[in-house]
Coordinates of N, CA and C in Angstrom, one line a residue:
X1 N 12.7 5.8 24.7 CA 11.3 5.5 25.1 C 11.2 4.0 25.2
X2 N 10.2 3.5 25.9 CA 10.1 2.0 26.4 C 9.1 1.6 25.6
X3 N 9.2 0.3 24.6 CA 8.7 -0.2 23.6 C 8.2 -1.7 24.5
X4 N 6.6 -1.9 24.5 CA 5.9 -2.8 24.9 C 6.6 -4.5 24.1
X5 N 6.8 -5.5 25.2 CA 7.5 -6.7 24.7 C 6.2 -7.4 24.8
X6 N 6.7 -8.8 24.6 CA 5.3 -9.8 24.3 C 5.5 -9.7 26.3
X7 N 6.0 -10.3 26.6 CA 6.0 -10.3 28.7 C 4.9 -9.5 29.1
X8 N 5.3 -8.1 28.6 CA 4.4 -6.3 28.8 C 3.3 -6.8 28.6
X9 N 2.8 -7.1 27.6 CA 1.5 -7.3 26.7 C 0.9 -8.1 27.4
X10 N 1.1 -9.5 28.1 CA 0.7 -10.6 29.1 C 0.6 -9.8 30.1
X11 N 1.3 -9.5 30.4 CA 1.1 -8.9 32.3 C 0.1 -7.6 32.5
X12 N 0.1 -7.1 31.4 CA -1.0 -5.9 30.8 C -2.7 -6.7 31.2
X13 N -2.6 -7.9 30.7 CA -4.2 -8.8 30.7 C -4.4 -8.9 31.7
X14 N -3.4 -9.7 32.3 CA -3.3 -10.0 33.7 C -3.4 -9.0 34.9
X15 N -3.2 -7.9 34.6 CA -3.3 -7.0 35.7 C -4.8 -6.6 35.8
X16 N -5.4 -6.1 37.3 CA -6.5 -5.7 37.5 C -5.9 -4.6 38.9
X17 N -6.0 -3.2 38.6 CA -6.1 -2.2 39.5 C -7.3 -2.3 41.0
X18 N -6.8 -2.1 41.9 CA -7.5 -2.4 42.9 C -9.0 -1.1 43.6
X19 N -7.9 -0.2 43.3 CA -8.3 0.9 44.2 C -8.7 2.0 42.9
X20 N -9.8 3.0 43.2 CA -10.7 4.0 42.1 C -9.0 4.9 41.3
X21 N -8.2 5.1 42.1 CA -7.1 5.8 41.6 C -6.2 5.0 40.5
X22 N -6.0 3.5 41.0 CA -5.1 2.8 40.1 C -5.9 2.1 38.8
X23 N -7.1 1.9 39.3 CA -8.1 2.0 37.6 C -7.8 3.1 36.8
X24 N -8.1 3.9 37.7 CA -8.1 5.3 36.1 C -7.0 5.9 36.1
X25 N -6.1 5.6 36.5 CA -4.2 6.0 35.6 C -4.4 4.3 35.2
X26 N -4.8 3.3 34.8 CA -4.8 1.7 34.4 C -5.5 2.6 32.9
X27 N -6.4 3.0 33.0 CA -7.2 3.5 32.1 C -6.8 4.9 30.8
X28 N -6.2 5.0 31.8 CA -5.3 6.3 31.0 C -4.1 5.9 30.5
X29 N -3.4 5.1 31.1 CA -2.5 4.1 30.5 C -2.9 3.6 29.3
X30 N -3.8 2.4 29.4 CA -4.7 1.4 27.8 C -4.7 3.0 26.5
X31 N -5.2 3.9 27.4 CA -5.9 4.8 26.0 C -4.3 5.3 25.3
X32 N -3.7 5.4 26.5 CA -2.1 5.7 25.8 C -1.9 4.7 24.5
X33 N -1.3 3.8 25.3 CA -0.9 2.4 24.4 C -1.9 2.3 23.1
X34 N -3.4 2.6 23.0 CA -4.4 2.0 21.6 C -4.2 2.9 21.0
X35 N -3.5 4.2 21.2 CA -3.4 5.2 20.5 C -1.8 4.9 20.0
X36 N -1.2 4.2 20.0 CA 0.3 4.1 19.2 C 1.3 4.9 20.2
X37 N 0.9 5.4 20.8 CA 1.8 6.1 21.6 C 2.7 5.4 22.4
X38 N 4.4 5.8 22.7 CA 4.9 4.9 23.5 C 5.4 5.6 24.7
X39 N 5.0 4.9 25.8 CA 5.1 4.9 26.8 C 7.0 5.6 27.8
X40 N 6.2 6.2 28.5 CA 7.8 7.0 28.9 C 8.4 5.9 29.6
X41 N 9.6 5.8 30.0 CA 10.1 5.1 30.6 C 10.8 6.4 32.1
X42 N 11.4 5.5 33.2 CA 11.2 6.3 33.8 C 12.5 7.5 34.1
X43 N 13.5 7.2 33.1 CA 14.5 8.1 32.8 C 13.8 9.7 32.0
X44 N 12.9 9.0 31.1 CA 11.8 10.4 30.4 C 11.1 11.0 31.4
X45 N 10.1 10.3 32.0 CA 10.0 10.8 33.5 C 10.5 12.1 34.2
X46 N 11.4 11.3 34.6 CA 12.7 12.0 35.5 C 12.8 13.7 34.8
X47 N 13.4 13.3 33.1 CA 13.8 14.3 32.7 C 12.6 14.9 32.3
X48 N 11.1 15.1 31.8 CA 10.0 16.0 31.8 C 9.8 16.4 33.1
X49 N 9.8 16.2 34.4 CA 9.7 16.6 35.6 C 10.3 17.7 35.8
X50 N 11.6 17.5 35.7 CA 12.9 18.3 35.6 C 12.8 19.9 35.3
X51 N 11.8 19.2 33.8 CA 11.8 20.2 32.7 C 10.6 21.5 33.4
X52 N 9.8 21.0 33.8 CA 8.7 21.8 34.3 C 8.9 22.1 35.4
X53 N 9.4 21.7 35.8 CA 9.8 22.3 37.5 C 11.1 23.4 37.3
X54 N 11.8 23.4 36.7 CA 12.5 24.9 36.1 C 11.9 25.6 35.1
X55 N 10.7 25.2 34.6 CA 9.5 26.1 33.8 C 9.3 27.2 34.9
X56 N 8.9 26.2 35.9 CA 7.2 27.0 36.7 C 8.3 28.0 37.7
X57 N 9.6 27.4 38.2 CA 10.8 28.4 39.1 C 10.9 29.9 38.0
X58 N 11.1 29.7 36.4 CA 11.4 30.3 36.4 C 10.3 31.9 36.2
X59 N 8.6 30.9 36.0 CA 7.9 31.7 36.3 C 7.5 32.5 37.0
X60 N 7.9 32.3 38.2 CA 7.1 32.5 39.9 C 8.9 33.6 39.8
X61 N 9.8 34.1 39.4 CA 10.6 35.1 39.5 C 10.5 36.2 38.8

């Protein structure tokens, strides 16, 4: 799992989402992060994707 650096934390303030979509995953993001929670990286990603997409295959048989 990908653990927030001092860089993260700066570029976090600094960022401003442009468009109604990239606010609220921006938003959903913050509530992640104030909650202690740490953030997937995109190898975790990859492998939860993975995971549910041979969930739902093996549903639909």
């Amino acid at each position: 799992m990908e653990t927030e650096t001092t860089e993260t934390a700066i570029q976090d303030k600094l960022f401003k989402p442009k468009t109604p979509l990239g606010r609220k995953l921006w938003e959903i993001r913050q509530k992640i992060v104030a909650s202690g929670q740490s953030l997937l990286g995109w190898e975790d990603v990859e492998k939860e994707l993975s995971e549910r997409r041979n969930e739902r295959a093996q549903n639909i048989e």
